[in-house]
C-alpha cells in the first residue's frame, strides 16, 4: 500500500512508514493512493466466511504487498479474538455489537490490530517507540489494553480531567507496566492539541521515536472496515439494500465503512449520527464545514468539535461535496432525545443501549421516516452500556449488567499524573 497526505505537500510513503509516523509532516492525514476492489467471488461466498477469514481477505488485499499472508493471519487471529454479534431489533433495524473486546468498545478493533502490526514491524528492526494518545475515553482504554505489555513500546495516554466516566478512568489508569496516564486540566480538544503539537515539535521528534495510536493512524482505520463486511455477510441472504448508521465523533469508525464501500461492499447509504457536536451533519446538510469548540454531552466519546478524520472522509469522495452528500446522510441529536431513545429501546425490545449507540439508533429512526423501500439498517453499537451506567441507570431504572472483566478493573486503584494544557509542561514531562 502506498499512502499520500491529504495536504499533498509530502512524498508518498509505505504502510509501515505511515503506521510509525502517524501524521505526515505537512499535518495532513495519510490516505491510500489506491483502494483495490475485492473480487465478485469474495462477495458471493462471504456468508460462508468467519469474521477472521473476512478480515484476512480485506487486510491481505490492502497490505499484502508489505506483510506476508501467514503473518497477516497471525495478526488477525491474535487481535480479532472476540465475538461480533448482530442483534435484530425488528425486521428493518439491527444492532452490531462492537463492544465484546477487552475494553468493551469498538476501538478494540483498531487498537489491537495496530499494536500487533507495530510489534511485527518493530521485531524486525529491534526498535523502541513512544506512543502518545489523546482520548475522550474509549480510545485510551482500548489502546492501553491493546498495547499492554507490548515489547519496546511505551504508551502515554492524555485524558480530560473530569470529562470521562469513573469506569472509563479506571480502565485508563489501573493497568501499569508500559502504560502511563496523564490527567489533563482541560477538554478533549486540549489533549488532542498537545499530542498534535508534540508530533510537530522538532526537538521532541529528534530525541524520541514518537508515534500515535489515535484514529488518525492508518492501522486503526483498516480493521474498522472488517465489521461492515461482516454485517453485510449476516444479512446478504435477505437481498435488501443495506444502510449503516455510525455514531460519530472523530469519524474514524465511519471512514472504516467508507473504505469497505470503496472496496466494493454493496451499501445503499451511510448515516453520520452525532450528538450536539454536529459539525459533520451540518456540513452534509449545508455544504459548510465549521469546526467549533466541543460541547459536553452524555455521549462523551463523541464530544469532538473538529473531527480529525474529516479530510479523509471527503478525500474518499474526491473532495466533492455533492458526492459526499449523496452517500452520507447526517443527523444530530441532543441529550434529551438520546435518553428517550435509551428508554424506548429498553421498553420496546428489552435491549439496553449505551448513549453513543442511542444516538445511532436515533439516526436510523430519522432515516427510516423518509425511506419508502424495505431496507436493512445496521446501527453500530460502539460501547457496552455498563461503561456508561452513570447515564443509563437513572434513565431505565436498573443498572446495566457489568461484565466481570470490568468489575475487576474498577476495584483497582487509579494512578494518573496531573498535567496542564501548556505544551511546554507536556514537553518537559516527555523529555524527562
Ligand atoms: C470513539 C467512540 C465513538 C466515536 O468514534 P469515531 O471513530 O471517533 O467517530 C463513538 N462511540 C464510542 C463509545 C466511542 O468510544
Coordinates of C-alpha atoms and ligand atoms in Angstrom, one line a residue:
X1 CA 0.0 0.0 0.0
X2 CA 1.2 3.5 -0.9
X3 CA -0.1 6.4 1.0
X4 CA -0.3 10.1 0.3
X5 CA -1.0 13.1 2.6
X6 CA -4.4 14.8 2.3
X7 CA -2.5 18.1 2.4
X8 CA -0.4 16.9 -0.6
X9 CA 2.9 18.5 0.4
X10 CA 5.0 15.4 1.2
X11 CA 6.1 12.4 -0.7
X12 CA 4.1 9.1 -0.7
X13 CA 5.1 6.5 2.0
X14 CA 4.7 2.8 2.6
X15 CA 2.2 1.4 5.0
X16 CA 5.0 0.7 7.5
X17 CA 6.2 4.3 7.4
X18 CA 2.6 5.6 7.7
X19 CA 2.0 3.4 10.8
X20 CA 5.0 4.7 12.6
X21 CA 4.8 8.4 11.6
X22 CA 1.1 8.6 12.4
X23 CA 0.8 12.1 10.9
X24 CA 2.6 13.3 7.8
X25 CA 5.0 16.3 8.2
X26 CA 2.5 18.6 6.4
X27 CA 0.0 17.9 9.1
X28 CA -2.4 16.2 6.7
X29 CA -3.6 12.6 7.0
X30 CA -2.3 9.5 5.3
X31 CA -4.6 8.0 2.7
X32 CA -4.1 5.1 0.4
X33 CA -3.3 6.2 -3.1
X34 CA -5.5 3.4 -4.4
X35 CA -8.2 1.3 -2.7
X36 CA -8.4 -2.0 -4.5
X37 CA -11.8 -3.6 -5.1
X38 CA -12.5 -7.2 -3.8
X39 CA -13.5 -9.7 -6.5
X40 CA -17.2 -10.6 -7.0
X41 CA -16.3 -14.2 -5.9
X42 CA -15.5 -12.8 -2.4
X43 CA -18.9 -11.3 -2.1
X44 CA -20.6 -14.4 -3.5
X45 CA -19.2 -16.6 -0.7
X46 CA -18.9 -14.0 2.1
X47 CA -21.8 -15.5 4.1
X48 CA -19.7 -18.7 4.5
X49 CA -16.7 -17.0 5.9
X50 CA -15.8 -16.4 9.6
X51 CA -15.0 -12.9 10.9
X52 CA -11.3 -13.8 10.8
X53 CA -11.5 -15.0 7.2
X54 CA -13.2 -11.9 6.1
X55 CA -10.7 -9.7 8.0
X56 CA -7.8 -11.7 6.4
X57 CA -9.1 -11.2 2.8
X58 CA -9.6 -7.4 3.4
X59 CA -6.2 -7.0 5.0
X60 CA -4.3 -9.1 2.5
X61 CA -5.9 -7.1 -0.4
X62 CA -4.8 -3.8 1.2
X63 CA -1.3 -4.5 2.7
X64 CA -0.4 -8.0 1.3
X65 CA 2.5 -6.3 -0.5
X66 CA 4.2 -5.4 2.8
X67 CA 3.3 -8.3 5.2
X68 CA 3.3 -11.9 4.1
X69 CA -0.1 -13.8 4.2
X70 CA 0.9 -16.1 7.1
X71 CA 1.9 -13.1 9.3
X72 CA -1.3 -11.3 8.4
X73 CA -3.2 -14.4 9.5
X74 CA -1.4 -14.4 12.8
X75 CA -2.0 -10.7 13.4
X76 CA -5.7 -11.1 12.6
X77 CA -6.2 -14.3 14.7
X78 CA -4.5 -12.8 17.7
X79 CA -6.2 -9.4 17.5
X80 CA -9.8 -10.3 16.3
X81 CA -10.4 -12.9 19.0
X82 CA -13.9 -11.8 20.3
X83 CA -17.5 -12.2 19.1
X84 CA -19.2 -9.6 16.9
X85 CA -22.9 -10.4 17.3
X86 CA -25.6 -8.8 15.1
X87 CA -28.8 -8.4 17.1
X88 CA -32.2 -7.9 15.3
X89 CA -34.4 -5.4 17.0
X90 CA -37.1 -5.5 14.2
X91 CA -37.2 -6.5 10.6
X92 CA -35.6 -3.2 9.5
X93 CA -33.3 -2.5 12.4
X94 CA -30.2 -4.4 13.6
X95 CA -27.5 -3.6 16.2
X96 CA -24.0 -4.7 15.5
X97 CA -22.3 -5.2 18.9
X98 CA -18.7 -3.9 18.5
X99 CA -18.2 -3.9 22.3
X100 CA -17.2 -7.5 23.1
X101 CA -13.5 -6.9 23.2
X102 CA -11.4 -6.3 26.4
X103 CA -12.2 -2.5 26.7
X104 CA -15.8 -3.1 25.9
X105 CA -15.8 -0.6 23.0
X106 CA -15.3 -0.7 19.2
X107 CA -11.9 0.9 19.5
X108 CA -10.5 -2.5 20.5
X109 CA -10.6 -3.5 16.8
X110 CA -8.2 -0.6 15.8
X111 CA -6.0 -0.7 18.9
X112 CA -5.5 -4.5 19.0
X113 CA -4.7 -4.7 15.3
X114 CA -2.4 -1.7 15.4
X115 CA -0.5 -3.0 18.4
X116 CA 0.2 -6.3 16.6
X117 CA 1.1 -4.6 13.3
X118 CA 3.6 -2.4 15.2
X119 CA 5.1 -5.2 17.1
X120 CA 5.5 -7.1 13.9
X121 CA 7.5 -4.3 12.2
X122 CA 9.4 -3.4 15.4
X123 CA 10.5 -7.0 15.9
X124 CA 12.2 -7.0 12.5
X125 CA 14.2 -3.8 13.4
X126 CA 14.6 -4.2 17.2
X127 CA 13.4 -0.6 17.8
X128 CA 11.8 1.3 20.7
X129 CA 8.9 3.7 20.3
X130 CA 6.7 6.1 22.4
X131 CA 3.1 6.2 21.6
X132 CA 1.0 9.3 22.5
X133 CA -2.7 9.1 22.7
X134 CA -5.3 11.8 23.3
X135 CA -8.6 10.3 24.4
X136 CA -12.1 11.4 25.2
X137 CA -12.5 8.0 27.0
X138 CA -12.6 4.9 24.9
X139 CA -9.5 5.3 22.7
X140 CA -7.4 5.4 25.8
X141 CA -8.7 2.2 27.4
X142 CA -8.6 0.3 24.1
X143 CA -5.1 1.4 23.3
X144 CA -4.0 0.7 26.9
X145 CA -5.4 -2.8 26.7
X146 CA -4.2 -3.4 23.2
X147 CA -0.6 -2.3 23.9
X148 CA -0.3 -3.6 27.5
X149 CA 3.0 -5.4 27.8
X150 CA 4.0 -4.9 24.1
X151 CA 7.8 -5.1 23.9
X152 CA 9.6 -1.9 23.0
X153 CA 6.5 0.3 23.2
X154 CA 5.8 2.9 25.9
X155 CA 2.3 4.4 25.9
X156 CA 1.3 7.8 27.3
X157 CA -2.4 8.5 27.5
X158 CA -3.8 12.0 27.8
X159 CA -7.4 12.3 29.0
X160 CA -9.5 15.4 30.0
X161 CA -9.9 15.6 33.8
X162 CA -13.5 15.0 34.9
X163 CA -14.7 14.5 31.4
X164 CA -14.6 10.7 31.3
X165 CA -16.8 8.4 33.3
X166 CA -15.5 6.9 36.6
X167 CA -15.3 3.4 35.0
X168 CA -13.5 4.7 31.9
X169 CA -11.0 6.5 34.1
X170 CA -10.3 3.2 35.9
X171 CA -9.7 1.5 32.6
X172 CA -7.1 4.1 31.7
X173 CA -5.3 4.4 35.0
X174 CA -5.1 0.9 36.5
X175 CA -3.0 -1.1 34.0
X176 CA 0.6 -0.1 34.9
X177 CA 3.5 -1.7 33.1
X178 CA 4.3 0.2 29.9
X179 CA 1.1 2.4 30.2
X180 CA 1.2 6.0 31.8
X181 CA -2.0 8.0 32.2
X182 CA -1.9 11.9 32.2
X183 CA -4.9 13.7 33.6
X184 CA -5.1 16.9 31.7
X185 CA -6.8 20.0 33.2
X186 CA -8.9 20.8 30.1
X187 CA -11.2 19.2 27.4
X188 CA -10.5 16.5 24.8
X189 CA -9.5 19.1 22.2
X190 CA -6.7 20.3 24.5
X191 CA -5.4 16.8 24.8
X192 CA -5.5 16.3 21.1
X193 CA -3.7 19.6 20.5
X194 CA -0.9 18.7 22.9
X195 CA -0.4 15.4 21.0
X196 CA -0.6 17.1 17.6
X197 CA 1.9 19.8 18.7
X198 CA 4.3 17.2 20.1
X199 CA 4.4 15.5 16.7
X200 CA 5.3 18.8 15.0
X201 CA 8.0 19.7 17.6
X202 CA 11.5 19.2 16.1
X203 CA 13.3 18.8 19.4
X204 CA 10.9 16.0 20.6
X205 CA 10.8 14.2 17.3
X206 CA 14.6 14.1 17.0
X207 CA 15.1 12.9 20.6
X208 CA 12.2 10.5 20.8
X209 CA 10.7 7.9 18.5
X210 CA 7.1 9.3 18.7
X211 CA 4.1 7.5 17.3
X212 CA 0.4 8.0 17.5
X213 CA -2.4 5.5 18.1
X214 CA -5.4 7.8 17.6
X215 CA -8.0 7.1 15.0
X216 CA -5.8 9.2 12.6
X217 CA -3.3 6.2 12.4
X218 CA -4.0 4.2 9.2
X219 CA -3.5 0.9 11.1
X220 CA -6.5 1.9 13.3
X221 CA -8.6 2.5 10.2
X222 CA -8.2 -0.7 8.3
X223 CA -9.7 -3.1 10.9
X224 CA -12.6 -0.7 11.3
X225 CA -13.7 -1.8 7.9
X226 CA -13.9 -5.5 8.8
X227 CA -17.2 -5.4 10.6
X228 CA -19.1 -3.6 7.9
X229 CA -18.3 -6.6 5.6
X230 CA -19.3 -9.0 8.5
X231 CA -22.7 -7.3 9.0
X232 CA -23.3 -7.5 5.2
X233 CA -22.4 -11.2 5.3
X234 CA -25.0 -11.9 8.0
X235 CA -27.7 -10.0 6.1
X236 CA -26.8 -10.9 2.5
X237 CA -29.5 -13.6 2.1
X238 CA -32.3 -11.0 2.7
X239 CA -31.3 -9.2 -0.5
X240 CA -32.4 -5.9 1.0
X241 CA -30.5 -2.7 0.5
X242 CA -28.2 -2.0 3.4
X243 CA -27.8 1.2 5.3
X244 CA -25.2 1.7 8.2
X245 CA -25.6 4.2 10.9
X246 CA -22.3 5.1 12.7
X247 CA -22.5 7.2 15.9
X248 CA -19.5 9.5 15.3
X249 CA -17.0 11.9 16.9
X250 CA -13.7 11.9 15.0
X251 CA -15.3 9.9 12.2
X252 CA -12.7 7.1 12.1
X253 CA -15.4 4.5 12.5
X254 CA -17.4 5.9 9.6
X255 CA -14.2 6.1 7.4
X256 CA -13.7 2.4 8.0
X257 CA -17.1 1.8 6.5
X258 CA -16.3 4.1 3.5
X259 CA -13.1 2.1 2.9
X260 CA -15.3 -1.1 2.8
X261 CA -17.6 0.6 0.4
X262 CA -14.7 1.7 -1.8
X263 CA -13.5 -2.0 -1.8
X264 CA -16.8 -2.9 -3.3
X265 CA -19.2 -3.6 -0.3
X266 CA -22.8 -3.0 -1.5
X267 CA -24.0 -0.2 0.7
X268 CA -27.0 2.0 -0.1
X269 CA -26.2 4.7 2.3
X270 CA -24.2 5.7 5.4
X271 CA -25.7 7.7 8.2
X272 CA -23.4 10.0 10.2
X273 CA -25.1 10.4 13.6
X274 CA -23.8 12.9 16.2
X275 CA -24.7 14.4 19.5
X276 CA -24.8 18.2 19.8
X277 CA -21.3 18.3 18.3
X278 CA -23.0 18.5 14.9
X279 CA -20.1 19.7 12.7
X280 CA -20.4 16.9 10.1
X281 CA -24.2 16.7 9.8
X282 CA -24.2 20.4 9.4
X283 CA -21.6 20.1 6.6
X284 CA -23.7 17.4 4.9
X285 CA -26.8 19.5 5.1
X286 CA -25.3 22.9 4.3
X287 CA -22.0 22.3 2.5
X288 CA -20.1 24.3 5.0
X289 CA -17.5 22.9 7.4
X290 CA -17.4 24.9 10.6
X291 CA -15.1 23.5 13.3
X292 CA -16.3 24.6 16.8
X293 CA -15.3 24.2 20.4
X294 CA -16.7 20.9 21.6
X295 CA -19.6 20.9 23.9
X296 CA -20.0 18.2 26.7
X297 CA -22.8 15.7 26.2
X298 CA -23.8 12.3 27.8
X299 CA -22.3 10.5 24.8
X300 CA -18.9 12.0 25.7
X301 CA -16.7 9.8 23.5
X302 CA -18.3 11.8 20.6
X303 CA -17.7 15.3 22.0
X304 CA -15.5 16.4 19.2
X305 CA -15.5 20.0 17.8
X306 CA -13.1 19.4 15.0
X307 CA -13.4 15.9 13.7
X308 CA -9.9 14.7 12.8
X309 CA -10.9 12.3 10.1
X310 CA -13.0 14.8 8.1
X311 CA -10.3 15.3 5.5
X312 CA -10.2 11.6 4.9
X313 CA -13.9 11.3 4.7
X314 CA -14.1 13.9 1.9
X315 CA -10.9 12.6 0.2
X316 CA -12.7 9.3 -0.3
X317 CA -15.2 11.1 -2.5
X318 CA -12.5 13.1 -4.4
X319 CA -13.3 16.1 -2.2
X320 CA -16.6 16.6 -4.0
X321 CA -19.3 17.8 -1.6
X322 CA -22.1 16.6 -3.8
X323 CA -20.7 13.1 -3.8
X324 CA -20.3 13.1 0.0
X325 CA -23.9 14.3 0.3
X326 CA -25.2 11.6 -2.0
X327 CA -23.7 8.7 0.0
X328 CA -23.8 10.0 3.6
X329 CA -26.9 11.3 5.4
X330 CA -26.3 13.4 8.6
X331 CA -28.3 13.8 11.7
X332 CA -27.6 15.3 15.2
X333 CA -29.5 14.7 18.4
X334 CA -29.4 16.3 21.9
X335 CA -29.1 14.6 25.2
X336 CA -32.9 14.6 25.9
X337 CA -33.6 12.7 22.6
X338 CA -30.7 10.3 23.5
X339 CA -32.2 9.5 26.8
X340 CA -35.7 9.0 25.3
X341 CA -34.1 6.6 22.8
X342 CA -32.5 4.5 25.5
X343 CA -35.9 4.3 27.3
X344 CA -37.8 3.4 24.1
X345 CA -35.4 0.6 23.1
X346 CA -35.4 -0.8 26.6
X347 CA -39.2 -0.9 26.8
X348 CA -39.9 -2.0 23.2
X349 CA -37.1 -4.5 22.8
X350 CA -35.7 -5.2 26.3
X351 CA -32.3 -4.1 25.0
X352 CA -30.0 -1.6 26.6
X353 CA -28.1 0.9 24.5
X354 CA -25.1 3.0 25.6
X355 CA -25.7 6.7 25.0
X356 CA -23.5 6.7 21.8
X357 CA -25.4 3.7 20.3
X358 CA -28.6 5.5 21.2
X359 CA -27.5 8.4 19.0
X360 CA -27.0 5.9 16.2
X361 CA -30.5 4.4 16.8
X362 CA -32.0 7.9 16.5
X363 CA -30.1 8.3 13.2
X364 CA -31.8 5.2 11.9
X365 CA -35.2 6.3 13.1
X366 CA -34.8 9.6 11.4
X367 CA -33.6 7.9 8.2
X368 CA -36.4 5.4 8.2
X369 CA -39.0 8.1 8.5
X370 CA -38.1 9.3 4.9
X371 CA -37.4 5.8 3.5
X372 CA -40.1 4.1 1.3
X373 CA -38.0 1.0 0.4
X374 CA -37.8 -2.2 2.6
X375 CA -34.2 -1.9 3.8
X376 CA -31.9 -3.3 6.4
X377 CA -30.4 -0.8 8.7
X378 CA -27.4 -1.6 11.0
X379 CA -26.6 0.6 14.0
X380 CA -23.0 0.3 15.1
X381 CA -23.1 -0.3 18.8
X382 CA -19.9 1.4 19.9
X383 CA -19.7 0.6 23.6
X384 CA -21.2 -1.7 26.3
X385 CA -23.9 0.1 28.2
X386 CA -22.3 -0.8 31.6
X387 CA -19.4 1.5 30.7
X388 CA -21.9 4.4 30.9
X389 CA -24.1 3.2 33.8
X390 CA -23.9 6.7 35.3
X391 CA -26.1 7.8 32.4
X392 CA -28.0 4.7 31.6
X393 CA -29.1 3.6 35.1
X394 CA -31.1 6.8 36.0
X395 CA -32.8 6.6 32.6
X396 CA -34.1 3.0 32.7
X397 CA -34.1 2.5 36.4
X398 CA -31.8 -0.5 36.5
X399 CA -28.0 -0.8 36.3
X400 CA -26.9 -2.4 33.0
X401 CA -25.2 -5.7 33.8
X402 CA -21.4 -5.3 34.1
X403 CA -19.1 -7.9 32.5
X404 CA -16.8 -9.5 35.1
X405 CA -13.7 -8.1 33.3
X406 CA -14.9 -4.5 34.1
X407 CA -15.8 -5.5 37.7
X408 CA -12.2 -6.5 38.3
X409 CA -10.8 -3.2 36.9
X410 CA -13.0 -0.9 38.9
X411 CA -11.8 -2.5 42.2
X412 CA -8.2 -1.3 41.4
X413 CA -6.6 2.0 42.4
X414 CA -6.3 4.9 39.9
X415 CA -2.7 6.0 39.1
X416 CA -2.5 9.2 37.0
X417 CA -0.1 12.2 36.6
X418 CA -1.8 15.7 36.6
X419 CA -0.9 17.8 33.5
X420 CA -1.7 21.4 32.5
X421 CA -2.8 22.3 28.9
X422 CA 0.5 24.2 28.4
X423 CA 2.6 22.4 25.8
X424 CA 5.9 23.3 27.5
X425 CA 4.8 21.3 30.6
X426 CA 3.9 18.3 28.5
X427 CA 7.2 18.5 26.6
X428 CA 9.2 18.7 29.8
X429 CA 7.4 15.6 31.0
X430 CA 8.1 13.7 27.8
X431 CA 11.8 14.7 27.8
X432 CA 12.3 13.6 31.4
Ligands
LIG1 C1 -14.7 6.8 19.9 C2 -16.1 6.5 20.1 C3 -17.1 6.9 19.2 C4 -16.8 7.8 18.0 O1 -16.0 7.1 17.1 P1 -15.2 8.0 16.0 O2 -14.4 7.0 15.2 O3 -14.3 9.0 16.7 O4 -16.2 8.7 15.2 C5 -18.4 6.6 19.4 N1 -18.8 5.8 20.5 C6 -17.9 5.4 21.4 C7 -18.3 4.6 22.5 C8 -16.5 5.7 21.2 O5 -15.6 5.2 22.1

